[in-house]
XYZ file of C-alpha atoms in Angstrom:
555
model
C 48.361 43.036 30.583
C 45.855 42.333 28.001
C 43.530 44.648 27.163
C 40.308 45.043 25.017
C 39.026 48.598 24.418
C 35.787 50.232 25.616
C 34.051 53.571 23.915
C 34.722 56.563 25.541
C 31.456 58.293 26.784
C 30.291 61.426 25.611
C 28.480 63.865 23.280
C 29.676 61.951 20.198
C 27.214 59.061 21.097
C 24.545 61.364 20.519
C 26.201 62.870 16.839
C 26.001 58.862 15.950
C 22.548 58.582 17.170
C 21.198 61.495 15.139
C 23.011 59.998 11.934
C 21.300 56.873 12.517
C 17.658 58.618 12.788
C 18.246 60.377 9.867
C 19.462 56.851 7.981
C 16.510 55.540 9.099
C 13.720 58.605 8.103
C 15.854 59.399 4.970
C 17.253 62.333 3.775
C 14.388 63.931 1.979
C 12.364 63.749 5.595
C 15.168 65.084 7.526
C 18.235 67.117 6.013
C 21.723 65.576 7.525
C 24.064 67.531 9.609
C 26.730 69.627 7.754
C 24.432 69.353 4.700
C 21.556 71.207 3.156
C 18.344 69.383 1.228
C 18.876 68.193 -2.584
C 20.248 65.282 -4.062
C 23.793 65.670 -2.443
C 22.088 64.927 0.963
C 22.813 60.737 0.756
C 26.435 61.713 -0.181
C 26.355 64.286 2.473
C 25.084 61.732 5.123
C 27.939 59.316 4.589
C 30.557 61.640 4.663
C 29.467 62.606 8.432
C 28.967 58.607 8.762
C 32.968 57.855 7.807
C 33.843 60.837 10.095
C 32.269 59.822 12.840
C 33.207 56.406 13.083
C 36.806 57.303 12.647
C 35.990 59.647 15.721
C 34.065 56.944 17.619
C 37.112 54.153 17.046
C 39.793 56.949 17.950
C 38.030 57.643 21.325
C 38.237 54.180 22.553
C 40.400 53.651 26.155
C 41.718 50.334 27.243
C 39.848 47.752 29.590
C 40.387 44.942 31.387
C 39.759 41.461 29.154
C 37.089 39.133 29.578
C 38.215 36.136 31.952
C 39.275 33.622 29.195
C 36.587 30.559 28.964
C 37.128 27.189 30.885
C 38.657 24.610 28.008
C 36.157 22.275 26.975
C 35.377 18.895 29.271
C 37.141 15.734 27.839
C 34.892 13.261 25.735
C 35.671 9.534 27.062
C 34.304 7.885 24.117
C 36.412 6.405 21.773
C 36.519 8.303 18.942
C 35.300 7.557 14.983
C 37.406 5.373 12.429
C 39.305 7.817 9.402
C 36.720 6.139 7.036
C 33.302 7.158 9.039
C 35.032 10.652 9.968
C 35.496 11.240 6.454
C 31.639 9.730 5.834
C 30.460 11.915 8.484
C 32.241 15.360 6.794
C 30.639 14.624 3.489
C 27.007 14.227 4.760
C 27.487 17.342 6.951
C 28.748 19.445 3.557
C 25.893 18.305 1.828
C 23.403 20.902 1.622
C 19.101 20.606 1.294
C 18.025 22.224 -2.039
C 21.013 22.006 -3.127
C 19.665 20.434 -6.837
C 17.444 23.313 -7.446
C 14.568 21.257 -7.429
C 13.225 18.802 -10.132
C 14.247 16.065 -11.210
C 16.940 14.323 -8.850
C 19.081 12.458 -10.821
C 20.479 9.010 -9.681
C 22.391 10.988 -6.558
C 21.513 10.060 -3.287
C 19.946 12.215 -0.757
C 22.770 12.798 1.873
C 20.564 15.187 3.800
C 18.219 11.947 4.444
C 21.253 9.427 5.582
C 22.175 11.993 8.138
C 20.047 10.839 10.768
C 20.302 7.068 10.150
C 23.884 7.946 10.298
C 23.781 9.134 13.705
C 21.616 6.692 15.020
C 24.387 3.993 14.177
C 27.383 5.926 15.551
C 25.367 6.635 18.719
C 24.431 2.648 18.755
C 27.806 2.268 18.524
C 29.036 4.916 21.147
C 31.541 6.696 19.557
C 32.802 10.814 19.715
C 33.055 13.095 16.671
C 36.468 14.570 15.592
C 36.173 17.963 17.243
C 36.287 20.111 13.833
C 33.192 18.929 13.027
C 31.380 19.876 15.526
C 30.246 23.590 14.334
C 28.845 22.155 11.414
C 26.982 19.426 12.985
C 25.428 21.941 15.537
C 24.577 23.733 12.975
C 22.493 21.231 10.833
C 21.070 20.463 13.844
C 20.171 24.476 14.307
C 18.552 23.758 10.710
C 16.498 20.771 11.574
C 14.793 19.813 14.838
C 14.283 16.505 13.947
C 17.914 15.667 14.012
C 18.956 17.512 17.220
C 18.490 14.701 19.991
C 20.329 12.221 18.000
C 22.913 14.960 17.165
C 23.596 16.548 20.367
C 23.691 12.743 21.720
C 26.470 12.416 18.993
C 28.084 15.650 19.643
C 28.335 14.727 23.498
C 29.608 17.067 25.906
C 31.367 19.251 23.990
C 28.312 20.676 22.295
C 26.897 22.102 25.490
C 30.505 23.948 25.766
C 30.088 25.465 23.012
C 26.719 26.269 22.726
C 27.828 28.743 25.835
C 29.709 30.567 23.636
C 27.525 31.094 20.740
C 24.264 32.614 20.897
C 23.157 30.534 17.495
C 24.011 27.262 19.155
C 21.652 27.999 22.419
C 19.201 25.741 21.162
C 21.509 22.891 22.594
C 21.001 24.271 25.990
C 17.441 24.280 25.773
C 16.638 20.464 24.026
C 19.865 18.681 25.974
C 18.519 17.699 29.574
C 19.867 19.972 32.043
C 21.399 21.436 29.497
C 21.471 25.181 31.487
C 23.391 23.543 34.070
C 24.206 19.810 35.333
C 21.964 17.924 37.077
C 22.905 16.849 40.652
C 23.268 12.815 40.917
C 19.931 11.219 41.769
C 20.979 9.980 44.741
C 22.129 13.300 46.251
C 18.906 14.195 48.127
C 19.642 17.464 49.196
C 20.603 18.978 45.903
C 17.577 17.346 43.808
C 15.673 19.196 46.288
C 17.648 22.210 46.221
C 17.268 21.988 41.937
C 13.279 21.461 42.283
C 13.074 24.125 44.596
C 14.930 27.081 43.127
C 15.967 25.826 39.602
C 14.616 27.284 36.393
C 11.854 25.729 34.726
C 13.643 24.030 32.043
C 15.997 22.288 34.568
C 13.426 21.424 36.716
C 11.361 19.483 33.754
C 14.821 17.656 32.831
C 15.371 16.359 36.767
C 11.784 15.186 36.929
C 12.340 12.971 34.136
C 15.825 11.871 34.611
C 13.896 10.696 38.479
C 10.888 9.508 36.681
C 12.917 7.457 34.700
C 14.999 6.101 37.230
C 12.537 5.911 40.467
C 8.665 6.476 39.606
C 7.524 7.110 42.946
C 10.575 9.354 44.267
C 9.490 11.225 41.108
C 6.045 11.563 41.866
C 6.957 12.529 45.723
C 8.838 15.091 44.608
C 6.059 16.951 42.760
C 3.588 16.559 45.485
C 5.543 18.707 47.342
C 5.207 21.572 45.569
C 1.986 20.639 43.137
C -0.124 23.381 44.694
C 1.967 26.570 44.327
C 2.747 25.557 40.692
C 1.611 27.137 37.963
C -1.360 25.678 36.325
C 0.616 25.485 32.531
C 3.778 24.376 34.770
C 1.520 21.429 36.298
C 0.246 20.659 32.995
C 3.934 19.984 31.803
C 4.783 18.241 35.298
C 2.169 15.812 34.631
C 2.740 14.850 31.555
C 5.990 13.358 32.674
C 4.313 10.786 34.982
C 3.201 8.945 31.390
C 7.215 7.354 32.082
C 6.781 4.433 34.526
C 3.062 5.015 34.598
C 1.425 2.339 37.475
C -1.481 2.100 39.460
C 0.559 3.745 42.560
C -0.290 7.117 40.574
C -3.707 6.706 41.031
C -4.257 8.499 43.928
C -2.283 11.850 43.022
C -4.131 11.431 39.349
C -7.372 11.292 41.209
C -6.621 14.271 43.087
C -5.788 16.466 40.168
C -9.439 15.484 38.322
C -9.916 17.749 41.005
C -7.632 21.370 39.921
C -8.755 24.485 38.924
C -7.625 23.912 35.444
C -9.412 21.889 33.263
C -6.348 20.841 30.660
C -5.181 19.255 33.868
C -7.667 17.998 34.515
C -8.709 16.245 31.192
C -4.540 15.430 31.410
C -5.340 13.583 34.779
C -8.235 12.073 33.176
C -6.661 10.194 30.189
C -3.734 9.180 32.201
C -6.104 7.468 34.529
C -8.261 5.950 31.854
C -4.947 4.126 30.450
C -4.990 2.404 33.755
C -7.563 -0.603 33.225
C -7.711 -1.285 36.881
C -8.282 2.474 38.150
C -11.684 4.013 40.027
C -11.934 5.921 37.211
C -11.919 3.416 34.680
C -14.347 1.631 36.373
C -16.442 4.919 36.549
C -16.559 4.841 32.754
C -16.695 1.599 32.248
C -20.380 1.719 33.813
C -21.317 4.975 32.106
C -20.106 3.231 28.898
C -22.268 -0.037 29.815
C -25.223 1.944 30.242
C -24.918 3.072 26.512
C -24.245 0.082 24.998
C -26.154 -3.444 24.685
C -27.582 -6.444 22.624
C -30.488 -6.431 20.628
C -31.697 -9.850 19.713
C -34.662 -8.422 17.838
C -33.183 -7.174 14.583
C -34.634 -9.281 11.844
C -32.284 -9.784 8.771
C -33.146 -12.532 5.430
C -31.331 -15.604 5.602
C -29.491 -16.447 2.318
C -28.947 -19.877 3.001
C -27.948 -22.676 5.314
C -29.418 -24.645 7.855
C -32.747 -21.530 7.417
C -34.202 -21.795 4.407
C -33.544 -19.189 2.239
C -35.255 -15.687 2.368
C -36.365 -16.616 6.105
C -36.616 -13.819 8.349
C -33.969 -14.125 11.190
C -32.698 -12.653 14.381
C -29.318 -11.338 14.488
C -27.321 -9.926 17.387
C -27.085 -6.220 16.952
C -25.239 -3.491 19.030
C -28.010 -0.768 20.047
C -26.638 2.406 21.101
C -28.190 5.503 23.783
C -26.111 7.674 23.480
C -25.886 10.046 26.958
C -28.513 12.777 26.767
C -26.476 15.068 29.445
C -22.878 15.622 30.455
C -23.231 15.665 34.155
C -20.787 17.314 36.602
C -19.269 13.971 37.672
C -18.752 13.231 34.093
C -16.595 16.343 33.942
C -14.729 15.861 36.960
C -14.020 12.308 35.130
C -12.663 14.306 32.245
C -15.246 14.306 29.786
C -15.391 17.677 27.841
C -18.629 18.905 27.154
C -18.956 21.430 24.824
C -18.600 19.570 21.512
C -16.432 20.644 18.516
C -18.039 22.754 15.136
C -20.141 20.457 13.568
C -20.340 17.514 16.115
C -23.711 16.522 17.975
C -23.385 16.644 21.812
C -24.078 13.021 22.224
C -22.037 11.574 19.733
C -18.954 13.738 21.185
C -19.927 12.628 25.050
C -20.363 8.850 24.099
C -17.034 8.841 21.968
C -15.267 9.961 25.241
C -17.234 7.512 27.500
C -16.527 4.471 25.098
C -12.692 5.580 24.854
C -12.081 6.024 28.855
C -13.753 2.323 29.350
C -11.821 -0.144 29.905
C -12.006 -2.652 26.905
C -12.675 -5.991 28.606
C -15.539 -4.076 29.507
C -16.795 -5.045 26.540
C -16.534 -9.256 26.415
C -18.853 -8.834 29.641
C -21.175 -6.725 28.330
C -21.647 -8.201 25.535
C -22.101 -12.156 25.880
C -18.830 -13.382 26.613
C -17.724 -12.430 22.646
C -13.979 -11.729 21.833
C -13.236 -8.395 20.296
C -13.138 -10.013 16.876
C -16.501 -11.070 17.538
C -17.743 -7.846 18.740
C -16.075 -5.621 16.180
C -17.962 -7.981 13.003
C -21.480 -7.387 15.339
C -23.811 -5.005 13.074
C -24.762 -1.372 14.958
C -27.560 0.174 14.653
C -28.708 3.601 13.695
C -25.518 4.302 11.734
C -23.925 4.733 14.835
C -21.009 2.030 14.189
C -18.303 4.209 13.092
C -18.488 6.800 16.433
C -18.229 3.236 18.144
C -15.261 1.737 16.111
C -13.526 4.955 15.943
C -13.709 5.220 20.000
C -12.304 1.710 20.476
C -9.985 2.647 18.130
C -8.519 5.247 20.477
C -9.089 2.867 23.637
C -6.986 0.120 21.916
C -4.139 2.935 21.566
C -4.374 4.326 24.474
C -4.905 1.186 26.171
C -2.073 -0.809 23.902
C -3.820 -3.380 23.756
C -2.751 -5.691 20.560
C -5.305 -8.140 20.584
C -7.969 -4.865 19.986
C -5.922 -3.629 17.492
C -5.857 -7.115 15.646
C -9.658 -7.260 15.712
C -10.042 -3.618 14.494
C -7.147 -3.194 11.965
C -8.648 -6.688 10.445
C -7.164 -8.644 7.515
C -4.709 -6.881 5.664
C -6.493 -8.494 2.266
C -9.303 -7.601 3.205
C -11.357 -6.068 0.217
C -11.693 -2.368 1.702
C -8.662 -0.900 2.297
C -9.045 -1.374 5.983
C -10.031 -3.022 8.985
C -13.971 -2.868 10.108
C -13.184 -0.365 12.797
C -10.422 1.357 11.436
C -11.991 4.772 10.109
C -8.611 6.498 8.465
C -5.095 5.687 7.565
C -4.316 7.578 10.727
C -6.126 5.154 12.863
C -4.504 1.982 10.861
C -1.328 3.379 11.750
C -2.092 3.885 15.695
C -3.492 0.294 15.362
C -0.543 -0.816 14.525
C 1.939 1.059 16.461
C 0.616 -1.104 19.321
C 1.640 -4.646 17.619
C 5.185 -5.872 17.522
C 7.968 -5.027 14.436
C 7.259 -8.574 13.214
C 3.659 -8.427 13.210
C 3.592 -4.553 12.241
C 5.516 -5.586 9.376
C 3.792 -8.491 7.914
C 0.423 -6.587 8.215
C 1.833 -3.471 5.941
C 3.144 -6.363 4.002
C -0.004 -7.948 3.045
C -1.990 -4.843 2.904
C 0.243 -3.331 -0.075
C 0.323 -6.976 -1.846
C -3.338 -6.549 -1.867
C -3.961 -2.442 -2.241
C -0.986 -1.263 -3.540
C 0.782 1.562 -2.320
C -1.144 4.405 -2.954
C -2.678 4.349 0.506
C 0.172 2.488 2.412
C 2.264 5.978 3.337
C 1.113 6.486 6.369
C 1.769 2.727 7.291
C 5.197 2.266 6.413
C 5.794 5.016 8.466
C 5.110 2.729 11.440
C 7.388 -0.182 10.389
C 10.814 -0.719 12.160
C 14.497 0.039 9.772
C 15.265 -1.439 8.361
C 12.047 -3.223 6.526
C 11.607 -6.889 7.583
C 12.414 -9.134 4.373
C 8.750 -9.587 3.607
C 7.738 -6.005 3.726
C 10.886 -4.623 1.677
C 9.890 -7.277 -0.789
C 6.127 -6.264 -1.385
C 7.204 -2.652 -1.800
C 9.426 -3.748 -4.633
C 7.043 -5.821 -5.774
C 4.733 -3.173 -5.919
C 7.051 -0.261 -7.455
C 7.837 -2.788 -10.193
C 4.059 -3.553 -10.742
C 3.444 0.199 -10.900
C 6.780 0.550 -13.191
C 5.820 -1.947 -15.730
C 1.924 -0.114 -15.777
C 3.232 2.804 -17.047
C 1.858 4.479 -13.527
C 2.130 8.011 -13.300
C 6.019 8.271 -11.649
C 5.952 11.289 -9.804
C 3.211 10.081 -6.924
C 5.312 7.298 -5.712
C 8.284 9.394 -5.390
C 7.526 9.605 -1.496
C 7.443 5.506 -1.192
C 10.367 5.204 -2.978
C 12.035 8.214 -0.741
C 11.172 6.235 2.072
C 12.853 2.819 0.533
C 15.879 5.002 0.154
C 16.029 4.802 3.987
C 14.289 1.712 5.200
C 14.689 -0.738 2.657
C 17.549 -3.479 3.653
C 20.536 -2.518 2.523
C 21.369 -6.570 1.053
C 18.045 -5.813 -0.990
C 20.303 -4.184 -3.060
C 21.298 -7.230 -5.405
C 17.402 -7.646 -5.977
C 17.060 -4.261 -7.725
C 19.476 -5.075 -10.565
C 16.903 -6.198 -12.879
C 15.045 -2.731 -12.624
C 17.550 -0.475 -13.727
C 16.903 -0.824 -17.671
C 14.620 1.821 -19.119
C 11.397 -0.020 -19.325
C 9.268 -0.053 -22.566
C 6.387 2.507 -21.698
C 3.001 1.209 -22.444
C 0.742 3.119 -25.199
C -0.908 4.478 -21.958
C 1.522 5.364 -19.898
C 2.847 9.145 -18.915
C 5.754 10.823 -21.107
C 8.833 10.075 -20.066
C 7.640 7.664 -17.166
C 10.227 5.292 -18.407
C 13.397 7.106 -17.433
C 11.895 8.603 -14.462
C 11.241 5.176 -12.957
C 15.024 3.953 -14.044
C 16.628 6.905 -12.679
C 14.808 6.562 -9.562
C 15.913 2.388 -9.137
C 19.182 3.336 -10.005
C 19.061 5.953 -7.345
C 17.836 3.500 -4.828
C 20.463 1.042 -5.616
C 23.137 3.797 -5.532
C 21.916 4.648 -2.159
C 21.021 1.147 -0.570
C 25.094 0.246 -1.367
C 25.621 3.485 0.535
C 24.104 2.659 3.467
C 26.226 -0.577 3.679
C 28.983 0.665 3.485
C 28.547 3.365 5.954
C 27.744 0.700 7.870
C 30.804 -1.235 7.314
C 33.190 1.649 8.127
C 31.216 2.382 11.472
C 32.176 -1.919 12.294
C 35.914 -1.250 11.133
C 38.054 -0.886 14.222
């Protein structure tokens, strides 16, 4: 029979304690046994140390083995072709910070293909070669923006493993039901069973696998047990009802404006607000009203047309009252009433009010305008950019694209944004809400008209790879800064972000910029090489991505 060994109990466990202690105090605070104080006490301590671990290994007895570990579950998907096995291997060796830092070289970034990588092997629904797995559960230990698509990758198998190594646990935690399987949908009794006495973790993953799958069963579910939960537990329960969100939530939302907890609450409150047609919209919708009107009485000087000029006309202006209390039904509704550091009361209470209202609210309130209208209306008392900045969040929260349109504005316009649009943050909301097309052509026509020096944040938003326009005004762009003699260094994150999202058959476009450019009298030292080093890098890298792709498509 197998056997492993097991230490023998007894009075040498405390010897080895007491050697530890003294390890641990030093020997000038306690003297070690067998020994005496002086410098011969560290020499004295690791005699006893060798001694008593050949006493502690000797005085092992035999036990029983552990029961030997299920083999691991079969992986139906076909697996990878030799080419993108071998791909895969290399970008998994590659190591971040591996350079040392400074200047990169014409290398590509492996580290940063990694994830596209995945993404294209899980479009493609193949299984990794089993040897790799270790090290792809461990870059994904490394970096927690690559663990869904990696543990999608790494399929099954992963969650084996994981069980046997403690470093890998993480996979347990971020797959869905990842701690143990989750009954099938349809099997009534055990969902029930799982809700009821399942851990917490488990019981998250089956509400969204139902929410996903059956909205209502989903919500059913948690009604059952909604009062008994815990109030951080409800707050992550509810959350999950943003999946398949409808107006047949409305009355379980309406009841929890109602719990003891006010995150839940203000939770309940914002999911209800992104439902146009609920009471509670409607309820804001008239607070909002009664804040906001026309004032036909502002007097501005004509400069011209059919008045003559320097005439004194009126002009439609938005007046604002801003609330002068924060009621208890305005709470209950999910406004929060003590304001931030450094932010008036009423400002913070309208700002909610205007971003719970529905926004066709406004087209009736105000004359029948469409938003574009509205947004180019003057405000008074300097308070347009608390109102722009709350339709800005309505419009998000609200996805509504023609909103966005009217508040992002023309990308050539002369600012470098739209009239409501109060950050590149808010721009890139804005535009998360249009589709990849339009998204793209926006960014497009902003950077032919800005530059890139604010346009980060925006490509961020755009769909990989770029759409033929945008890819083409960022090169436009990096050429325009190339052949300026621009300072190289701060468009090293645009060009990072090319790297990735620029079309790979762009590639043939680039040729032309790989020549070490003559550097104007102006420009910065060595900006010259820096900006061909960088192109070639680019190129290097977009003919990388192709064929990566190609040996993915080879059967």
């Amino acid at each position: 029979m197998n056997r492993t060994s097991a230490p023998v109990d007894g009075p040498a466990t405390g010897a080895w304690e007491g050697l530890v202690t003294t390890a641990l105090l030093g020997t000038d605070r306690r003297t070690p046994p067998g020994g005496g104080p002086g410098p011969e006490a560290p020499v004295a301590l690791l005699d006893a140390a060798a001694v008593e671990t050949v006493r502690r290994r000797a005085g092992l007895r035999p036990a029983r083995t552990a029961e030997r570990p299920q083999p691991a579950p079969e992986d139906p998907r076909p697996p990878l072709p030799p080419a993108a096995a071998r791909r895969l291997a290399l970008l998994l060796a590659d190591r971040p910070g591996a350079s040392g830092g400074g200047r990169r070289g014409t290398a590509p970034d492996l580290t940063e293909l990694l994830p596209q990588w995945l993404a294209a092997a899980n479009a493609r629904g193949f299984a990794p070669p089993p040897q790799v797995l270790p090290a792809l559960l461990d870059a994904a230990r490394g970096r927690t923006d690559l663990r869904p698509s990696a543990l999608e990758f790494a399929g099954p198998r992963a969650l084996w493993l994981a069980r046997l190594n403690p470093d890998w646990r993480f996979a347990l935690r971020s797959t869905p039901g990842g701690g143990a399987a989750l009954p099938h949908l349809e099997d009534d009794d055990g969902v029930r069973q799982l809700w009821q006495e399942g851990l917490f973790a488990e019981r998250v993953s089956l509400l969204s696998a139902l929410r996903s799958r059956d909205p209502a069963a989903a919500r059913d579910l948690l009604a059952t047990t909604w009062s008994t939960e815990r109030a951080e537990d409800r707050l992550m329960f509810l959350d999950s009802l943003r999946t398949g969100l409808g107006p047949d939530d409305e009355p379980f939302l309406e009841q929890a404006l109602a719990d003891r907890s006010r995150n839940v609450r203000a939770t309940a409150a914002e999911l209800l607000s992104a439902l146009p047609g609920s009471a509670l919209a409607a309820r804001m919708a008239v607070r909002a009203e009664a804040c906001v009107a026309i004032d036909h009485t502002q007097a501005t000087q004509a400069a011209g047309g059919t008045e003559p000029s320097g005439a004194t006309v009126a002009t439609p202006t938005i007046a604002v009252e801003a609330p002068h209390e924060c009621d208890a039904d305005m709470e209950r509704d999910g406004v929060v009433a003590k304001a931030p550091a450094g932010r008036g009361e009423r400002s913070w209470w309208f700002g909610q009010l205007v971003e719970a209202a529905p926004l066709v609210t406004w087209s009736r309130r105000l004359g029948g305008r469409t938003p574009r209208e509205i947004v180019a209306l003057p405000v008074t008392d300097d308070w347009q950019g608390e109102l722009h900045a709350a339709w800005c969040r309505a419009a998000v929260r609200q996805l509504d694209a023609e909103w966005s349109r009217a508040l992002l504005g023309e990308p050539s316009a002369p600012e470098a944004g739209g009239p409501g649009a109060v950050s590149l943050a808010e721009r890139a909301k804005l535009l998360g809400t249009l589709d990849a097309a339009e998204r793209a052509e926006w960014v497009a026509g902003f950077i032919a008209t800005h530059g890139l020096s604010e346009a980060f944040q925006l490509l961020g938003v755009c769909a990989v790879p770029w759409a033929p326009p945008l890819g083409r005004a960022v090169v436009d762009a990096l050429n325009i800064a190339r052949d300026a003699g621009s300072y190289p260094w701060s468009f090293s994150g645009v060009m990072g972000l090319a790297e990735r999202c620029l079309d790979p058959s762009e590639a043939g476009r680039l040729d032309a910029l790989l020549a070490v450019p003559d550097e104007p009298e102006n420009a910065s030292p060595g900006a010259g090489g820096y900006w061909s080093e960088a192109f070639q890098r680019l190129v290097t890298t977009l003919r990388l991505r192709a064929a990566m792709t190609e040996e993915l498509n080879t059967p």
